[in-house]
CSV table of C-alpha atoms in Angstrom, one decimal:
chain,number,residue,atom,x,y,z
Q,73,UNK,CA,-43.8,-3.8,-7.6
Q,74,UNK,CA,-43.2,-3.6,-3.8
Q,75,UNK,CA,-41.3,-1.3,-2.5
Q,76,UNK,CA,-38.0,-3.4,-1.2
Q,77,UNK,CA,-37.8,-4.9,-5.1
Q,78,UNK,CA,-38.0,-1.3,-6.2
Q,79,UNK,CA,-35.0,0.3,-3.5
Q,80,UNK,CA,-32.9,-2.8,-4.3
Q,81,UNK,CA,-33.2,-1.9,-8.4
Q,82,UNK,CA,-32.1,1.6,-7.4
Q,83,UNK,CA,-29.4,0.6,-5.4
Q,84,UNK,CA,-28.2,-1.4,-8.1
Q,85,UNK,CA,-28.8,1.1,-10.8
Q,86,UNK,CA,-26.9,3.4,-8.4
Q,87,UNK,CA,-24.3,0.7,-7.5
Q,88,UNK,CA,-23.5,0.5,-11.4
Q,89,UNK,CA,-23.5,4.5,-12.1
Q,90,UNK,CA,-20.6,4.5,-9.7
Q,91,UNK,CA,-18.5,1.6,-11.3
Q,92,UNK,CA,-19.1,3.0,-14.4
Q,93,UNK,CA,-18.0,6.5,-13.2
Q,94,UNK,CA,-14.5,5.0,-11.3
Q,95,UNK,CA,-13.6,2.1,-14.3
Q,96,UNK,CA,-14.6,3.9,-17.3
Q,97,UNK,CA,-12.1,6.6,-17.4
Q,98,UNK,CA,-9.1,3.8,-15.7
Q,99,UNK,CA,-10.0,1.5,-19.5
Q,100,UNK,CA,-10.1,5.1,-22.1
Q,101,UNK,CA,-6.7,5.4,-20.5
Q,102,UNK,CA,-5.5,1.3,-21.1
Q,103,UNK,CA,-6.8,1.4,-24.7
Q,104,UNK,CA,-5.2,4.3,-25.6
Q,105,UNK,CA,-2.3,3.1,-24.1
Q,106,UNK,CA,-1.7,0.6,-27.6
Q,107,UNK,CA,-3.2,3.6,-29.6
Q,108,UNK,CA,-1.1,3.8,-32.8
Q,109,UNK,CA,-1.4,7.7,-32.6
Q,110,UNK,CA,0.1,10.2,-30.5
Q,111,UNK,CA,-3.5,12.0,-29.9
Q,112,UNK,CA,-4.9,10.0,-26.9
Q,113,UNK,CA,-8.5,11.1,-28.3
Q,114,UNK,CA,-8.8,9.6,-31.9
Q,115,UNK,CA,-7.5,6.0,-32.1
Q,116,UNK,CA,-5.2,5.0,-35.3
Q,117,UNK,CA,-4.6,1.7,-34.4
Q,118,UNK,CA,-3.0,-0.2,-32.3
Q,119,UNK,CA,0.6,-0.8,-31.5
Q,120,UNK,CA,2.9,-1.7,-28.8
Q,121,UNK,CA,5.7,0.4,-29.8
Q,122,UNK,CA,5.0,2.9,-26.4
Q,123,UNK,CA,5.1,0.0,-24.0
Q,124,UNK,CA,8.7,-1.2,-26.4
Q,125,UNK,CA,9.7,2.9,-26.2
Q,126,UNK,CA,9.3,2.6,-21.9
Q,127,UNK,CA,11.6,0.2,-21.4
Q,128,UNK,CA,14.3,2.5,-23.4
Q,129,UNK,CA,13.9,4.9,-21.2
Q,130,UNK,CA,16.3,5.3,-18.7
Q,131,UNK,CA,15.1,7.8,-16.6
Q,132,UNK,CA,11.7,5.7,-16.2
Q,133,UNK,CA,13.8,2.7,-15.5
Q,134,UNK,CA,15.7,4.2,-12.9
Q,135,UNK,CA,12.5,5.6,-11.1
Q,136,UNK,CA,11.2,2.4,-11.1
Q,137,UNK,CA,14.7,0.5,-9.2
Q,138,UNK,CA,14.2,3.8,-6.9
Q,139,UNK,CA,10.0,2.5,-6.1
Q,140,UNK,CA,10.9,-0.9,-5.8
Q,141,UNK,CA,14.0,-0.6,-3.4
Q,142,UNK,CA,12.1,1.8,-1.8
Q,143,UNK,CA,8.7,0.2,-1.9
Q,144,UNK,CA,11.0,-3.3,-0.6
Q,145,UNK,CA,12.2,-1.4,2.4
Q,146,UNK,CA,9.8,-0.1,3.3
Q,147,UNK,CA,7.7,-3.2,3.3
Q,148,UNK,CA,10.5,-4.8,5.6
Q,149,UNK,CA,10.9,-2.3,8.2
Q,150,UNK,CA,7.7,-1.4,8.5
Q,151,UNK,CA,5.9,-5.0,8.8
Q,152,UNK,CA,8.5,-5.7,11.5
Q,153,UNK,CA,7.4,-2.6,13.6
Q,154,UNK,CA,4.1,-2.9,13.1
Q,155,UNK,CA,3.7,-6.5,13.9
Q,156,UNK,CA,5.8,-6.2,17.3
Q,157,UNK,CA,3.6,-2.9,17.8
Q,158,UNK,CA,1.3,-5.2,17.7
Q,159,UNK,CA,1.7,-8.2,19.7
Q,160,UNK,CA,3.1,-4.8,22.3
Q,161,UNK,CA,-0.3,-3.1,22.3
Q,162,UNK,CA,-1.8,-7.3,23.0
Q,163,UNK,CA,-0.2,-7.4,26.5
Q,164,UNK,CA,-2.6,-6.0,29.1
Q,165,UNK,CA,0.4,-4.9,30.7
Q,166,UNK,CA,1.6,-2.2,28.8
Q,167,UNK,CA,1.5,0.9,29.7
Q,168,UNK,CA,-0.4,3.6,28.0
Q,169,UNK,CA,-1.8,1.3,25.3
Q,170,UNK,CA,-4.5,3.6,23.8
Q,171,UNK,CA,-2.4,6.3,23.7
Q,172,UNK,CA,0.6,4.4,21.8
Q,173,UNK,CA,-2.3,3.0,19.6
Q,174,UNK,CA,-3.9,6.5,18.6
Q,175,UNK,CA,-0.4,7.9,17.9
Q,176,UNK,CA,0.5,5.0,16.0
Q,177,UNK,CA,-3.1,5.3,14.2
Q,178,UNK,CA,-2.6,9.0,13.5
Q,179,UNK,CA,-0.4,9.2,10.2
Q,180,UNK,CA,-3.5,7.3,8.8
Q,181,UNK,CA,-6.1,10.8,9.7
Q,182,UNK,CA,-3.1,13.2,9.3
Q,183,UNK,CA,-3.4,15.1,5.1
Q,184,UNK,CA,-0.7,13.5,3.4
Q,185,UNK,CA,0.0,16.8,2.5
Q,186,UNK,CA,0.8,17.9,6.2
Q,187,UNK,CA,2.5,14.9,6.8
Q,188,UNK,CA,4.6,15.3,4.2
Q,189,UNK,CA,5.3,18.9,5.5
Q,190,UNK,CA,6.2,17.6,8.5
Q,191,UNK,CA,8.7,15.2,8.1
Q,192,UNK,CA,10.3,17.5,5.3
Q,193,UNK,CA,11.1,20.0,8.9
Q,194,UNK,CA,11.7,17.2,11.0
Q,195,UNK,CA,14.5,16.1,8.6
Q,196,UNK,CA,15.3,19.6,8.0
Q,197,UNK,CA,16.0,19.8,11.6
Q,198,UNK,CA,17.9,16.8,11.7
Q,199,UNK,CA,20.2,17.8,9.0
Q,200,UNK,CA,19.4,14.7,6.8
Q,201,UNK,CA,20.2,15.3,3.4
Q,202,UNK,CA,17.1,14.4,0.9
Q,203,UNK,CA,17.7,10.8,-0.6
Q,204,UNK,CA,16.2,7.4,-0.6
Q,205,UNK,CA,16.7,7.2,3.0
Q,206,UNK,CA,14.9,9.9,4.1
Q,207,UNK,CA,11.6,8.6,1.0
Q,208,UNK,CA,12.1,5.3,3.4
Q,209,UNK,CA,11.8,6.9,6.4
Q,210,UNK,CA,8.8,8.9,5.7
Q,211,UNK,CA,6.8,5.7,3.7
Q,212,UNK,CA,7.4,3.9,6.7
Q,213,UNK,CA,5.6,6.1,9.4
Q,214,UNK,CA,2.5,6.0,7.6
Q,215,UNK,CA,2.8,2.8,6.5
Q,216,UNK,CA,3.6,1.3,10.4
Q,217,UNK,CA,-0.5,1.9,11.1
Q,218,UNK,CA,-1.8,-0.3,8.7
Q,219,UNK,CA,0.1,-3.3,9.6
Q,220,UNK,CA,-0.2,-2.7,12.9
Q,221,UNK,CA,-4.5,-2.6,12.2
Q,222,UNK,CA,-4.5,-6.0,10.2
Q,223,UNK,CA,-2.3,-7.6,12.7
Q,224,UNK,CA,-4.0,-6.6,15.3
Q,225,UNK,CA,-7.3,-8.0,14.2
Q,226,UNK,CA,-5.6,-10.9,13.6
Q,227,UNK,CA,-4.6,-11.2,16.8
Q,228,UNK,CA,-7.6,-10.5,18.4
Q,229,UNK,CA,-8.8,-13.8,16.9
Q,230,UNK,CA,-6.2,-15.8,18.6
Q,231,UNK,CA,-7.1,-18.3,21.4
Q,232,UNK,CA,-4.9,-17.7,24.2
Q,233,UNK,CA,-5.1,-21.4,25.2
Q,234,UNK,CA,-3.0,-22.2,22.1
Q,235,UNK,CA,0.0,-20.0,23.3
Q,236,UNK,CA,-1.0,-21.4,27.1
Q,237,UNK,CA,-0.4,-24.8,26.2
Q,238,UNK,CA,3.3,-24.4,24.8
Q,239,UNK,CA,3.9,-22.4,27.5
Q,240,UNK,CA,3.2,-25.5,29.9
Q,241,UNK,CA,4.8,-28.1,27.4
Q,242,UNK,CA,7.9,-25.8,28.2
Q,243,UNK,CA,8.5,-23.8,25.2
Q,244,UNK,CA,10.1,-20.3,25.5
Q,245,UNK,CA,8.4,-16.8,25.0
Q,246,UNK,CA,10.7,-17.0,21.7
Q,247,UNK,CA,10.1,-20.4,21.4
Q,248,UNK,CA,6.4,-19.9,21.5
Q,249,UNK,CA,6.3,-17.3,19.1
Q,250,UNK,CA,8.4,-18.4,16.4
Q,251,UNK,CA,5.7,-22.0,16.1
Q,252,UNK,CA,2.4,-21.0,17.8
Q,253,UNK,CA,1.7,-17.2,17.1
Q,254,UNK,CA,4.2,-16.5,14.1
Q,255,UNK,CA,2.2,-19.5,12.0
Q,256,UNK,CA,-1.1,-18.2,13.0
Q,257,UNK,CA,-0.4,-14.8,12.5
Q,258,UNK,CA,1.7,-14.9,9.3
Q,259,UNK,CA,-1.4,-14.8,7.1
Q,260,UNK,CA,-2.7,-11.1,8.4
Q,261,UNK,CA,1.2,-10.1,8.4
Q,262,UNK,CA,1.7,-11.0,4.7
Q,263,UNK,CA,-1.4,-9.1,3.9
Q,264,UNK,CA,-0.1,-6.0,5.5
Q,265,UNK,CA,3.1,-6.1,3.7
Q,266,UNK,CA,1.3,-6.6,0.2
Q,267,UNK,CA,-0.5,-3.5,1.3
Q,268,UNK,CA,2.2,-1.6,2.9
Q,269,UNK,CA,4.0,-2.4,-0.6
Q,270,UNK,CA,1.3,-1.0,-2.5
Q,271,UNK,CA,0.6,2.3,-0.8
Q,272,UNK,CA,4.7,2.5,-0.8
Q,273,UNK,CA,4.8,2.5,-4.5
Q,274,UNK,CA,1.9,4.1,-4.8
Q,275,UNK,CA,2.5,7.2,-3.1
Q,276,UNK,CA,3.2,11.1,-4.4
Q,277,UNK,CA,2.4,13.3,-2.1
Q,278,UNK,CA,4.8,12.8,0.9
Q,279,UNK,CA,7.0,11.2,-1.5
Q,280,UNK,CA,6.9,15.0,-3.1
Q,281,UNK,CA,8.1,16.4,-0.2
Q,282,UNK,CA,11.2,14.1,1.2
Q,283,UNK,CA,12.7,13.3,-2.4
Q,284,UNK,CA,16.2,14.4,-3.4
Q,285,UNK,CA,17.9,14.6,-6.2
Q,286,UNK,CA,18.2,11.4,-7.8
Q,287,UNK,CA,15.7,10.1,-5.5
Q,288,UNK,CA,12.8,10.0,-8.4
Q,289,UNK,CA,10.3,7.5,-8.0
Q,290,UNK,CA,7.8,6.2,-10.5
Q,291,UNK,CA,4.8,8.4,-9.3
Q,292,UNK,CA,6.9,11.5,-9.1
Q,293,UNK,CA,8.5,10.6,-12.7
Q,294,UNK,CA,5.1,10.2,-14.0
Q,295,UNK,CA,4.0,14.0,-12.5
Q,296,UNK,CA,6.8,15.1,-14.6
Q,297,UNK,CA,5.6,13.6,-17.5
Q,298,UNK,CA,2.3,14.5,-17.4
Q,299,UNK,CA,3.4,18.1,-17.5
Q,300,UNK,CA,3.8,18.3,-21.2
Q,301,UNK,CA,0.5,16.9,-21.5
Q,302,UNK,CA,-1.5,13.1,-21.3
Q,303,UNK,CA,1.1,11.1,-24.3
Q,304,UNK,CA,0.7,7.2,-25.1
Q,305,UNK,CA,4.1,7.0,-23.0
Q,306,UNK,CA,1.8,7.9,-19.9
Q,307,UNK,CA,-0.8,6.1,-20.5
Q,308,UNK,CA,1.2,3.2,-20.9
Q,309,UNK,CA,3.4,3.3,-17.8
Q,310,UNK,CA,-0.4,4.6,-15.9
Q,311,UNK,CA,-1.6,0.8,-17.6
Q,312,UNK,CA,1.4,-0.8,-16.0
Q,313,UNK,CA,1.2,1.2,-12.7
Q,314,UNK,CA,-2.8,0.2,-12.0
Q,315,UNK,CA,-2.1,-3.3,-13.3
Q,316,UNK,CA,0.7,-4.0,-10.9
Q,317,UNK,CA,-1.7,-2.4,-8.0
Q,318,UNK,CA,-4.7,-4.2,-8.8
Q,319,UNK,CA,-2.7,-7.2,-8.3
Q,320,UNK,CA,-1.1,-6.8,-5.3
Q,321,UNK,CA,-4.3,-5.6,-3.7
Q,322,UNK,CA,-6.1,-8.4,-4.8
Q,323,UNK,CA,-3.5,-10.5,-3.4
Q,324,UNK,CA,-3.2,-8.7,-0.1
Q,325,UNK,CA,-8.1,-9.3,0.7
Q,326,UNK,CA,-7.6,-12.5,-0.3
Q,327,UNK,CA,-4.6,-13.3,2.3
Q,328,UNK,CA,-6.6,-11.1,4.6
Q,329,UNK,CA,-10.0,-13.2,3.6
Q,330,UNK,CA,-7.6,-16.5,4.4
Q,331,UNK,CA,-6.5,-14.9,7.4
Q,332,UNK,CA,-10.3,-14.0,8.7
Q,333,UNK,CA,-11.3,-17.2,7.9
Q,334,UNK,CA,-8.7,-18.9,10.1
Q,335,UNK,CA,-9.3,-16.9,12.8
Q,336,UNK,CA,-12.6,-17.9,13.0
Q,337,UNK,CA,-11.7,-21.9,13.3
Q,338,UNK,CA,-8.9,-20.8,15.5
């Protein structure tokens, strides 16, 4: 057997170890999700009276209307900043553009834990009560660096010529924007706000920090769950969790693959 057919079976048998070791533990915790039985080691059967018991309870439903107004929000404001942060950092005339672009970058190197930390005395400082606006606030500076990455890329990719020749047609800056660069662009910025949705709803940690009272969002009111212990309620609302993320992800590289593609014909 030559060596490269031998590294290329260890890589795989590697590559596999690894899936194995991420997946297997994410599908224990879906089956046992429809596990008749309240142990979430010994399966009884299975039922879907745990997925029929979460959406009686009101607490989880109203941390979920606090994610998704949040995640929405969030989304919103920070795809608009990060897109004209953006199309800002394009112009060789701005000033100090590696400098905006490392602080805009540095929420992504920051611990979420010191981030978190962070904001939680800046709005301390401000005087800002703890609420939804202040969760908004804080998902939004670390969210405002990603979709100013994948727009950015996407941008890069852009033939100048394209925005030139409206130019000399006679169309506006505005003008120009809103049917040359918006429509070229607008596959990189929809990728960034699936993203920018996901890591919203996603996220506990800062979240943690800059959440009031009756501020509770579905990661946080899962932590408090868990504290009596892994139940099939858990697992089930985990299940739903995952499967809402794996979707959007999925959605967001495959609007990123469009938008890749694209800019290589363009």
């Amino acid at each position: 057997m030559s060596a490269g057919r031998w590294s290329r079976r260890v890589l795989a048998v590697h590559t596999a170890f690894i899936y194995l070791f991420l997946w297997v533990p994410i599908g224990v915790l879906a089956v046992f999700s429809f596990n008749t039985g309240r142990q979430t080691a010994v399966w009884r059967g299975f039922t879907l009276d745990w997925y029929h018991r979460l959406l009686a309870n009101e607490a989880l439903l109203a941390a979920v209307r606090n994610s998704l107004l949040v995640a929405a929000l969030t989304t919103l404001l920070a795809t608009v900043i990060g897109t004209l942060a953006a199309l800002a950092l394009r112009r060789p005339e701005t000033p100090g553009r590696g400098g905006t672009l490392a602080l805009l970058l540095l929420p992504m190197v920051i611990p979420e834990v010191v981030l978190g930390a962070a904001l939680l005395t800046l709005f301390g400082a401000l005087g800002l009560r703890l609420s939804l606006t202040t969760v908004v606030i804080a998902h939004v500076v670390f969210s405002v660096s990603y979709v100013t990455l994948v727009v950015r890329a996407r941008l890069a990719g852009l033939d100048p010529a394209l925005e030139e020749a409206a130019r000399d047609l006679g169309a506006g800056p505005f003008e120009t924007f809103r049917r040359v660069t918006l429509p070229l662009i607008f596959p990189g910025v929809a990728a960034s706000a699936l993203l920018v949705f996901t890591l919203s709803i996603d996220d506990y940690v800062v979240t943690s920090f800059v959440a009031g009272v009756g501020s509770t969002t579905l990661p946080l009111h899962v932590y408090s769950m868990l504290r009596v212990g892994v139940t099939p309620e858990v697992n089930a609302v985990s299940t739903l969790l995952l499967a809402g993320t794996i979707v959007l992800i999925v959605a967001a590289q495959r609007l990123m693959r469009v938008s890749s593609s694209e800019g290589d014909r363009t």
